[in-house]
Amino acid sequence: MSEPRSAAAERGREAGTSAGLPVVGIVGGGQLARMTHQAAISLGQSLRVLAASPGDSAAQVAHDVVIGDHTRYADLAGFAAGCTVLTFDHEHVPSEHVRALAAAGHTVYPAADALLYAQDKRAMRERLSALGLPVPEWTPVGSAADLTRFAEKVGWPVVLKAVRGGYDGRGVWPVSAPEQAVRLLESGVPLIAERRVPLRRELAALVARSPYGQGAAWPVVQTVQRDGICVEVLAPAPGLDPDLAASAERLALTVAGELGVVGVLAVELFETDAGLLVNELATRPHNSGHWTIEGSRTSQFEQHLRAVLDYPLGVTAMTAPAVAMANVFGGPAEAAGAPGLDERLHHLAARWPAVKVHLYGKAPRPGRKIGHVTALGTDPGRVRADAAAAAGHLTGGQQR
Ligand SMILES: Nc1ncnc2c1ncn2[C@@H]1O[C@H](COP(=O)(O)OP(=O)(O)OP(=O)(O)O)[C@@H](O)[C@H]1O
Ligand SMILES: [Mg+2]
């Protein structure tokens, strides 16, 4: 049940917004919060941010910042006190805290029961399997014997994954023999093993769902990873069979509905010769949806806000036939005399005037995701080449 609009506005007034609009609090001050803040401005709001430090990406730009620890209940509860609704920049808030916040009367989206499936890969695999949705063959593993038994069934190599806490490929280990997993298995980290899926490519289906139950889907995209990290997103996924695209959208809306997700849900998918498999879920704006800032009538960040506020959702039509996003990473240690970021940005603006740049205010350490660029056009090959070249240029001449 969402609260009446007037009550939300009343709490907004108490929280001190001049227009009496609701206050959205976001836990985490990363780039997702930063871009959500950007969308909040147009809705007459200023995102309230619980950041770990004043230098965090979103803390640099939002005016309403609380510094605190997202793993401490007291910090979360203090932060929630002035918010109409609470949402997340990441999935690292302990479930019991999310549950306790809701029990204390705070509106939290997504709720703990939905957030769990983005936090815990085992719970996610179990739930999707129970719903009859397609996932790679998998099993929990606690010993070398478990691992060997599973690999003898599905074939080496297999992919070991930390049940919790992985991101950007950290927490994912392909292994070809049990000896390679000894240290991991002994570490006590809860693990699952999956069949290494023969991929045609990776896709993502991005949807949003409101408490009212309204759902909206963006066109299915292709994501390109290097070393387990997303480097490019192509919208719509080039050459995707329309039936497969429709079934991916339906699948994502089904997952959102069944899991009771409120806000944006990204469903990472593997496309195989035998159809689609779900890889992973994220119950928040996602890297695979950054292209929507310019490439869709409603960005994933605005849509996430609309959803958690129980506003009607925005139109998800594309603004151009083809859109490509490329992530920008910190380049190799800067050589003396090499052009700095400002100079590279200047050059990018001259060379690719149609490319849009988003920098996250993060120090460019080698390999760190510090921004992204987006190109729009009519030719999928052209926009992909432009985005990759512009991102590579910002990286410092060496794309990851
Ligand atoms: N079962 C599998 N078979 C083949 N490749 C896989 C498999 N599982 C993962 N991968 C590869 O590893 C990448 C990262 O895996 P996954 O999405 O599970 O990890 P993550 O670190 O949690 O990712 P994210 O950065 O999306 O949070 C996938 O995008 C895919 O390229
Ligand atoms: Mg992933």
Short mmCIF file of C-alpha atoms and ligand atoms in Angstrom, two decimals:
data_model
loop_
_atom_site.label_atom_id
_atom_site.label_comp_id
_atom_site.label_asym_id
_atom_site.label_seq_id
_atom_site.Cartn_x
_atom_site.Cartn_y
_atom_site.Cartn_z
CA MET A 1 0.00 0.00 0.00
CA SER A 2 1.38 3.41 -0.86
CA GLU A 3 0.50 6.32 1.36
CA PRO A 4 -1.90 9.03 0.16
CA ARG A 5 -0.31 11.79 -1.88
CA SER A 6 -1.29 14.44 0.64
CA ALA A 7 0.53 12.55 3.40
CA ALA A 8 3.63 12.30 1.25
CA ALA A 9 3.51 16.02 0.57
CA GLU A 10 2.97 16.73 4.26
CA ARG A 11 6.11 14.80 5.13
CA GLY A 12 7.88 16.68 2.36
CA ARG A 13 6.88 19.97 4.00
CA GLU A 14 8.14 18.72 7.33
CA ALA A 15 11.35 17.70 5.65
CA GLY A 16 11.77 21.23 4.45
CA THR A 17 11.27 21.14 0.68
CA SER A 18 10.00 24.53 -0.40
CA ALA A 19 7.39 23.20 -2.77
CA GLY A 20 6.02 20.69 -0.27
CA LEU A 21 7.12 17.88 -2.53
CA PRO A 22 8.11 14.48 -1.18
CA VAL A 23 11.71 13.81 -0.19
CA VAL A 24 13.43 10.80 -1.68
CA GLY A 25 16.38 9.55 0.34
CA ILE A 26 18.93 7.37 -1.37
CA VAL A 27 21.31 5.15 0.56
CA GLY A 28 24.71 5.31 -1.11
CA GLY A 29 26.48 8.19 -2.80
CA GLY A 30 27.78 6.58 -5.99
CA GLN A 31 27.23 7.54 -9.60
CA LEU A 32 23.74 6.05 -9.67
CA ALA A 33 22.70 8.41 -6.87
CA ARG A 34 24.44 11.26 -8.69
CA MET A 35 22.47 10.64 -11.88
CA THR A 36 19.24 10.07 -9.91
CA HIS A 37 19.81 13.46 -8.29
CA GLN A 38 20.08 14.98 -11.75
CA ALA A 39 16.65 13.52 -12.60
CA ALA A 40 15.22 14.62 -9.24
CA ILE A 41 16.01 18.26 -10.01
CA SER A 42 13.54 18.28 -12.91
CA LEU A 43 10.87 16.85 -10.66
CA GLY A 44 11.32 19.83 -8.33
CA GLN A 45 13.30 17.86 -5.81
CA SER A 46 16.74 17.48 -4.39
CA LEU A 47 17.74 13.96 -3.58
CA ARG A 48 18.73 13.38 0.04
CA VAL A 49 21.87 11.25 0.03
CA LEU A 50 23.34 9.00 2.70
CA ALA A 51 26.99 8.97 1.63
CA ALA A 52 30.01 7.33 3.18
CA SER A 53 32.10 10.44 2.63
CA PRO A 54 31.72 14.02 1.33
CA GLY A 55 33.84 13.10 -1.68
CA ASP A 56 31.37 10.47 -2.93
CA SER A 57 30.08 10.97 -6.44
CA ALA A 58 26.58 12.12 -5.42
CA ALA A 59 27.70 13.94 -2.26
CA GLN A 60 29.68 16.32 -4.46
CA VAL A 61 26.54 17.56 -6.23
CA ALA A 62 23.52 17.13 -3.95
CA HIS A 63 22.92 19.77 -1.29
CA ASP A 64 21.16 17.49 1.17
CA VAL A 65 23.85 15.03 2.20
CA VAL A 66 24.13 13.00 5.38
CA ILE A 67 27.41 11.24 6.06
CA GLY A 68 26.92 7.82 7.55
CA ASP A 69 27.49 4.11 7.39
CA HIS A 70 24.92 2.07 5.46
CA THR A 71 25.70 -1.01 7.54
CA ARG A 72 24.74 0.76 10.85
CA TYR A 73 21.05 0.74 11.69
CA ALA A 74 21.26 3.93 13.73
CA ASP A 75 22.67 5.82 10.74
CA LEU A 76 19.99 4.43 8.43
CA ALA A 77 17.15 5.20 10.84
CA GLY A 78 18.39 8.75 11.44
CA PHE A 79 18.61 9.31 7.71
CA ALA A 80 15.18 7.81 7.03
CA ALA A 81 13.50 10.06 9.59
CA GLY A 82 13.17 13.02 7.23
CA CYS A 83 12.45 11.08 4.05
CA THR A 84 9.12 10.32 2.40
CA VAL A 85 10.60 7.26 0.75
CA LEU A 86 13.93 5.51 0.94
CA THR A 87 15.70 3.84 -1.96
CA PHE A 88 19.17 2.52 -2.78
CA ASP A 89 22.20 3.27 -4.90
CA HIS A 90 23.57 -0.23 -4.25
CA GLU A 91 22.48 -3.53 -2.71
CA HIS A 92 24.82 -3.65 0.26
CA VAL A 93 22.44 -2.59 3.03
CA PRO A 94 21.88 -5.61 5.30
CA SER A 95 18.40 -7.13 4.79
CA GLU A 96 17.63 -7.06 8.50
CA HIS A 97 18.13 -3.28 8.53
CA VAL A 98 15.86 -2.82 5.52
CA ARG A 99 13.23 -4.95 7.24
CA ALA A 100 13.59 -3.02 10.51
CA LEU A 101 13.22 0.32 8.70
CA ALA A 102 9.95 -0.86 7.15
CA ALA A 103 8.76 -2.21 10.51
CA ALA A 104 9.49 1.22 12.02
CA GLY A 105 7.06 2.74 9.51
CA HIS A 106 9.42 3.98 6.80
CA THR A 107 8.51 3.50 3.17
CA VAL A 108 11.41 1.60 1.59
CA TYR A 109 11.56 0.67 -2.11
CA PRO A 110 12.55 -1.89 -3.12
CA ALA A 111 11.47 -3.70 0.04
CA ALA A 112 13.77 -6.21 1.73
CA ASP A 113 12.00 -9.20 0.17
CA ALA A 114 12.66 -7.89 -3.36
CA LEU A 115 16.13 -6.50 -2.65
CA LEU A 116 17.23 -9.94 -1.44
CA TYR A 117 17.31 -11.29 -5.00
CA ALA A 118 19.83 -8.65 -6.00
CA GLN A 119 21.92 -9.31 -2.88
CA ASP A 120 22.04 -13.05 -2.83
CA LYS A 121 22.76 -15.03 -6.00
CA ARG A 122 21.70 -18.29 -4.40
CA ALA A 123 18.32 -16.93 -3.29
CA MET A 124 17.90 -15.44 -6.78
CA ARG A 125 18.68 -18.75 -8.53
CA GLU A 126 16.35 -20.65 -6.18
CA ARG A 127 13.48 -18.23 -6.65
CA LEU A 128 13.78 -17.99 -10.43
CA SER A 129 14.05 -21.79 -10.68
CA ALA A 130 10.90 -22.11 -8.52
CA LEU A 131 9.10 -19.69 -10.84
CA GLY A 132 10.05 -21.92 -13.78
CA LEU A 133 12.16 -19.19 -15.37
CA PRO A 134 15.24 -20.17 -17.39
CA VAL A 135 18.57 -20.02 -15.49
CA PRO A 136 21.93 -21.73 -16.12
CA GLU A 137 22.31 -25.10 -14.40
CA TRP A 138 23.65 -24.34 -10.94
CA THR A 139 24.23 -25.75 -7.48
CA PRO A 140 25.41 -24.56 -4.09
CA VAL A 141 28.95 -25.85 -3.40
CA GLY A 142 30.69 -26.27 -0.06
CA SER A 143 33.49 -28.67 -0.94
CA ALA A 144 35.74 -29.91 -3.73
CA ALA A 145 33.57 -33.05 -3.87
CA ASP A 146 30.42 -30.95 -4.50
CA LEU A 147 32.24 -29.04 -7.21
CA THR A 148 33.57 -32.16 -8.93
CA ARG A 149 30.18 -33.88 -8.82
CA PHE A 150 28.55 -30.85 -10.46
CA ALA A 151 31.29 -30.40 -13.06
CA GLU A 152 31.09 -34.07 -14.01
CA LYS A 153 27.44 -33.48 -14.79
CA VAL A 154 27.70 -30.21 -16.75
CA GLY A 155 31.35 -30.35 -17.90
CA TRP A 156 34.44 -28.31 -16.99
CA PRO A 157 35.05 -25.40 -16.85
CA VAL A 158 32.39 -24.16 -14.46
CA VAL A 159 31.83 -20.68 -13.05
CA LEU A 160 32.09 -20.25 -9.30
CA LYS A 161 30.35 -17.24 -7.79
CA ALA A 162 30.28 -15.66 -4.36
CA VAL A 163 26.67 -15.78 -3.18
CA ARG A 164 26.95 -12.23 -1.86
CA GLY A 165 28.95 -9.10 -2.43
CA GLY A 166 30.23 -9.54 -6.01
CA TYR A 167 30.17 -6.77 -8.59
CA ASP A 168 31.94 -5.90 -11.83
CA GLY A 169 33.11 -9.50 -12.13
CA ARG A 170 34.66 -9.52 -8.63
CA GLY A 171 33.21 -12.61 -7.03
CA VAL A 172 33.07 -14.58 -10.30
CA TRP A 173 35.74 -17.23 -11.01
CA PRO A 174 35.86 -19.61 -13.97
CA VAL A 175 37.55 -22.84 -12.83
CA SER A 176 38.74 -25.75 -14.96
CA ALA A 177 39.73 -28.18 -12.19
CA PRO A 178 38.96 -28.61 -8.48
CA GLU A 179 42.56 -27.71 -7.54
CA GLN A 180 41.94 -24.17 -8.83
CA ALA A 181 39.18 -23.69 -6.27
CA VAL A 182 40.92 -24.98 -3.15
CA ARG A 183 41.61 -21.57 -1.62
CA LEU A 184 38.15 -20.29 -2.43
CA LEU A 185 36.45 -23.36 -1.00
CA GLU A 186 38.55 -23.14 2.14
CA SER A 187 37.85 -19.43 2.59
CA GLY A 188 34.37 -20.17 3.90
CA VAL A 189 32.76 -17.72 1.44
CA PRO A 190 29.35 -19.15 0.47
CA LEU A 191 29.54 -20.17 -3.20
CA ILE A 192 27.41 -21.42 -6.03
CA ALA A 193 28.70 -23.11 -9.16
CA GLU A 194 27.15 -22.64 -12.57
CA ARG A 195 27.56 -24.29 -15.91
CA ARG A 196 29.69 -22.08 -18.13
CA VAL A 197 27.05 -21.12 -20.65
CA PRO A 198 28.02 -21.05 -24.34
CA LEU A 199 26.96 -17.47 -24.99
CA ARG A 200 25.96 -15.95 -28.26
CA ARG A 201 26.00 -12.65 -26.45
CA GLU A 202 24.69 -10.90 -23.34
CA LEU A 203 21.49 -8.89 -23.20
CA ALA A 204 19.71 -6.87 -20.55
CA ALA A 205 16.00 -6.27 -20.12
CA LEU A 206 15.27 -3.14 -18.11
CA VAL A 207 11.85 -2.47 -16.64
CA ALA A 208 10.28 -0.40 -13.90
CA ARG A 209 7.35 -1.17 -11.65
CA SER A 210 5.37 1.10 -9.35
CA PRO A 211 3.61 0.20 -6.07
CA TYR A 212 0.33 0.66 -7.97
CA GLY A 213 1.48 -2.21 -10.17
CA GLN A 214 2.18 -0.27 -13.35
CA GLY A 215 5.05 -1.68 -15.39
CA ALA A 216 7.14 -0.17 -18.19
CA ALA A 217 9.89 -1.73 -20.28
CA TRP A 218 12.68 -0.22 -22.34
CA PRO A 219 13.85 -1.95 -25.50
CA VAL A 220 16.12 -4.92 -24.76
CA VAL A 221 19.80 -4.03 -25.12
CA GLN A 222 23.03 -5.88 -25.81
CA THR A 223 25.72 -5.54 -23.17
CA VAL A 224 29.35 -6.19 -24.00
CA GLN A 225 31.67 -7.20 -21.15
CA ARG A 226 35.42 -7.35 -21.01
CA ASP A 227 37.03 -9.23 -18.10
CA GLY A 228 33.55 -9.56 -16.55
CA ILE A 229 32.97 -5.78 -16.66
CA CYS A 230 30.40 -4.06 -18.85
CA VAL A 231 32.15 -1.85 -21.38
CA GLU A 232 29.44 -1.13 -23.97
CA VAL A 233 25.66 -1.16 -24.25
CA LEU A 234 23.86 -1.16 -27.60
CA ALA A 235 20.21 -0.14 -27.79
CA PRO A 236 18.21 -1.79 -29.13
CA ALA A 237 20.18 -5.08 -29.19
CA PRO A 238 21.28 -5.24 -32.86
CA GLY A 239 19.49 -7.86 -34.93
CA LEU A 240 17.60 -9.32 -31.98
CA ASP A 241 14.74 -11.55 -33.05
CA PRO A 242 11.52 -9.58 -32.25
CA ASP A 243 9.93 -12.62 -30.59
CA LEU A 244 12.96 -13.08 -28.36
CA ALA A 245 12.96 -9.36 -27.53
CA ALA A 246 9.28 -9.51 -26.60
CA SER A 247 9.81 -12.59 -24.46
CA ALA A 248 12.76 -10.93 -22.68
CA GLU A 249 10.59 -7.90 -21.86
CA ARG A 250 7.77 -10.14 -20.65
CA LEU A 251 10.21 -12.14 -18.56
CA ALA A 252 11.56 -9.01 -16.87
CA LEU A 253 8.05 -7.68 -16.16
CA THR A 254 7.10 -11.10 -14.76
CA VAL A 255 10.14 -11.11 -12.47
CA ALA A 256 9.34 -7.56 -11.31
CA GLY A 257 5.74 -8.52 -10.55
CA GLU A 258 6.50 -11.89 -8.91
CA LEU A 259 9.28 -10.48 -6.74
CA GLY A 260 7.30 -7.36 -5.86
CA VAL A 261 10.02 -5.03 -7.12
CA VAL A 262 9.30 -1.31 -6.89
CA GLY A 263 11.61 0.88 -8.94
CA VAL A 264 13.89 -0.12 -11.79
CA LEU A 265 14.76 -3.78 -12.30
CA ALA A 266 17.56 -4.87 -14.63
CA VAL A 267 17.53 -8.47 -15.75
CA GLU A 268 20.92 -9.52 -17.13
CA LEU A 269 20.41 -12.24 -19.74
CA PHE A 270 22.50 -14.72 -21.69
CA GLU A 271 21.42 -15.30 -25.28
CA THR A 272 22.21 -18.89 -26.27
CA ASP A 273 21.33 -21.11 -29.23
CA ALA A 274 18.64 -22.62 -27.01
CA GLY A 275 17.10 -19.27 -25.98
CA LEU A 276 17.45 -16.92 -23.04
CA LEU A 277 18.82 -17.58 -19.55
CA VAL A 278 18.70 -15.15 -16.63
CA ASN A 279 22.16 -14.31 -15.31
CA GLU A 280 21.56 -11.72 -12.62
CA LEU A 281 19.08 -9.21 -11.22
CA ALA A 282 19.63 -5.64 -10.06
CA THR A 283 16.76 -3.84 -8.30
CA ARG A 284 17.94 -0.30 -9.07
CA PRO A 285 19.10 1.79 -12.01
CA HIS A 286 21.80 -0.18 -13.81
CA ASN A 287 24.75 0.39 -16.09
CA SER A 288 22.78 -1.27 -18.92
CA GLY A 289 20.30 1.62 -18.69
CA HIS A 290 22.61 4.65 -18.72
CA TRP A 291 21.85 5.12 -22.41
CA THR A 292 18.26 6.07 -21.47
CA ILE A 293 19.39 9.51 -20.21
CA GLU A 294 19.52 10.76 -23.79
CA GLY A 295 18.21 7.70 -25.63
CA SER A 296 14.75 7.35 -24.12
CA ARG A 297 11.91 9.78 -23.47
CA THR A 298 12.16 8.75 -19.82
CA SER A 299 15.53 7.92 -18.31
CA GLN A 300 15.91 5.02 -15.91
CA PHE A 301 16.75 7.54 -13.17
CA GLU A 302 13.56 9.57 -13.63
CA GLN A 303 11.59 6.34 -13.92
CA HIS A 304 13.06 5.00 -10.70
CA LEU A 305 11.96 8.18 -8.92
CA ARG A 306 8.51 8.05 -10.47
CA ALA A 307 8.18 4.42 -9.42
CA VAL A 308 9.29 4.84 -5.79
CA LEU A 309 7.01 7.89 -5.50
CA ASP A 310 4.12 5.95 -7.06
CA TYR A 311 3.78 8.51 -9.84
CA PRO A 312 2.55 7.18 -13.20
CA LEU A 313 5.53 5.91 -15.19
CA GLY A 314 6.97 7.78 -18.16
CA VAL A 315 7.05 6.78 -21.82
CA THR A 316 10.03 4.57 -22.63
CA ALA A 317 10.16 5.14 -26.42
CA MET A 318 13.62 5.71 -27.86
CA THR A 319 14.62 9.19 -29.03
CA ALA A 320 16.75 7.80 -31.88
CA PRO A 321 16.79 4.53 -33.83
CA ALA A 322 20.21 3.51 -32.45
CA VAL A 323 21.97 4.39 -29.22
CA ALA A 324 25.34 3.23 -27.90
CA MET A 325 26.84 3.76 -24.46
CA ALA A 326 30.47 3.14 -23.61
CA ASN A 327 31.93 3.21 -20.13
CA VAL A 328 34.94 5.39 -19.40
CA PHE A 329 37.65 3.90 -17.18
CA GLY A 330 40.64 5.45 -15.52
CA GLY A 331 43.54 4.88 -17.87
CA PRO A 332 47.04 3.61 -17.20
CA ALA A 333 49.12 5.75 -14.86
CA GLU A 334 49.42 9.06 -16.63
CA ALA A 335 52.77 9.54 -18.31
CA ALA A 336 54.51 12.84 -17.61
CA GLY A 337 53.36 15.39 -20.15
CA ALA A 338 50.37 13.31 -21.34
CA PRO A 339 47.17 15.33 -21.79
CA GLY A 340 45.02 15.44 -18.62
CA LEU A 341 41.31 14.68 -18.39
CA ASP A 342 40.31 18.29 -19.02
CA GLU A 343 42.32 18.43 -22.20
CA ARG A 344 40.98 15.10 -23.39
CA LEU A 345 37.43 16.27 -22.70
CA HIS A 346 38.09 19.42 -24.69
CA HIS A 347 39.34 17.37 -27.61
CA LEU A 348 36.43 14.95 -27.34
CA ALA A 349 33.96 17.84 -27.57
CA ALA A 350 35.62 19.02 -30.78
CA ARG A 351 36.03 15.64 -32.39
CA TRP A 352 32.66 14.06 -31.41
CA PRO A 353 30.30 17.02 -30.92
CA ALA A 354 27.21 14.79 -30.88
CA VAL A 355 28.52 12.47 -28.17
CA LYS A 356 27.21 13.16 -24.65
CA VAL A 357 29.60 12.81 -21.74
CA HIS A 358 28.83 11.87 -18.14
CA LEU A 359 31.69 12.03 -15.66
CA TYR A 360 31.08 10.88 -12.13
CA GLY A 361 33.53 13.08 -10.22
CA LYS A 362 35.72 10.09 -9.40
CA ALA A 363 39.51 10.14 -9.34
CA PRO A 364 40.72 8.31 -12.48
CA ARG A 365 42.56 5.35 -10.98
CA PRO A 366 43.51 2.73 -13.58
CA GLY A 367 40.56 0.47 -14.39
CA ARG A 368 38.08 2.43 -12.23
CA LYS A 369 34.75 3.29 -13.90
CA ILE A 370 34.76 7.09 -13.92
CA GLY A 371 32.04 7.92 -16.43
CA HIS A 372 30.28 6.99 -19.63
CA VAL A 373 29.52 8.45 -23.03
CA THR A 374 26.44 8.09 -25.21
CA ALA A 375 26.04 8.37 -28.98
CA LEU A 376 22.70 8.56 -30.78
CA GLY A 377 21.98 8.12 -34.47
CA THR A 378 20.47 6.00 -37.17
CA ASP A 379 23.30 3.57 -37.90
CA PRO A 380 24.02 1.09 -35.06
CA GLY A 381 27.58 0.47 -36.29
CA ARG A 382 28.33 4.18 -36.44
CA VAL A 383 27.02 5.05 -32.98
CA ARG A 384 28.89 2.09 -31.50
CA ALA A 385 32.14 3.17 -33.14
CA ASP A 386 31.69 6.79 -32.04
CA ALA A 387 30.89 5.88 -28.43
CA ALA A 388 33.83 3.46 -28.21
CA ALA A 389 36.25 5.93 -29.78
CA ALA A 390 35.11 8.80 -27.56
CA ALA A 391 35.28 6.65 -24.40
CA GLY A 392 38.69 5.32 -25.41
CA HIS A 393 39.88 8.86 -25.93
CA LEU A 394 38.74 9.93 -22.45
CA THR A 395 40.35 6.85 -20.94
CA GLY A 396 43.61 8.16 -22.26
CA GLY A 397 43.99 6.41 -25.56
CA GLN A 398 43.64 2.94 -24.15
CA GLN A 399 40.15 1.49 -23.96
CA ARG A 400 39.86 -1.38 -21.50
N1 LIG B 1 27.41 -19.13 -16.02
C1 LIG B 1 28.12 -18.32 -16.79
N2 LIG B 1 28.53 -18.72 -18.02
C2 LIG B 1 29.26 -17.88 -18.81
N3 LIG B 1 29.66 -16.65 -18.47
C3 LIG B 1 29.29 -16.19 -17.25
C4 LIG B 1 28.50 -16.99 -16.37
N4 LIG B 1 28.27 -16.28 -15.25
C5 LIG B 1 28.89 -15.09 -15.43
N5 LIG B 1 29.51 -15.02 -16.62
C6 LIG B 1 30.26 -13.84 -17.15
O1 LIG B 1 30.75 -13.08 -16.06
C7 LIG B 1 30.11 -11.78 -16.03
C8 LIG B 1 29.88 -11.34 -14.60
O2 LIG B 1 29.02 -12.26 -13.94
P1 LIG B 1 27.87 -11.75 -12.93
O3 LIG B 1 26.97 -10.83 -13.65
O4 LIG B 1 27.25 -12.92 -12.28
O5 LIG B 1 28.81 -11.02 -11.87
P2 LIG B 1 28.81 -9.65 -11.12
O6 LIG B 1 30.21 -9.36 -10.77
O7 LIG B 1 27.84 -9.76 -10.02
O8 LIG B 1 28.34 -8.67 -12.20
P3 LIG B 1 27.86 -7.17 -12.16
O9 LIG B 1 29.06 -6.38 -12.55
O10 LIG B 1 26.81 -7.19 -13.22
O11 LIG B 1 27.34 -6.90 -10.80
C9 LIG B 1 28.84 -11.97 -16.84
O12 LIG B 1 28.36 -10.74 -17.36
C10 LIG B 1 29.32 -12.93 -17.92
O13 LIG B 1 30.09 -12.25 -18.89
MG MG B 2 26.35 -9.03 -13.78
#
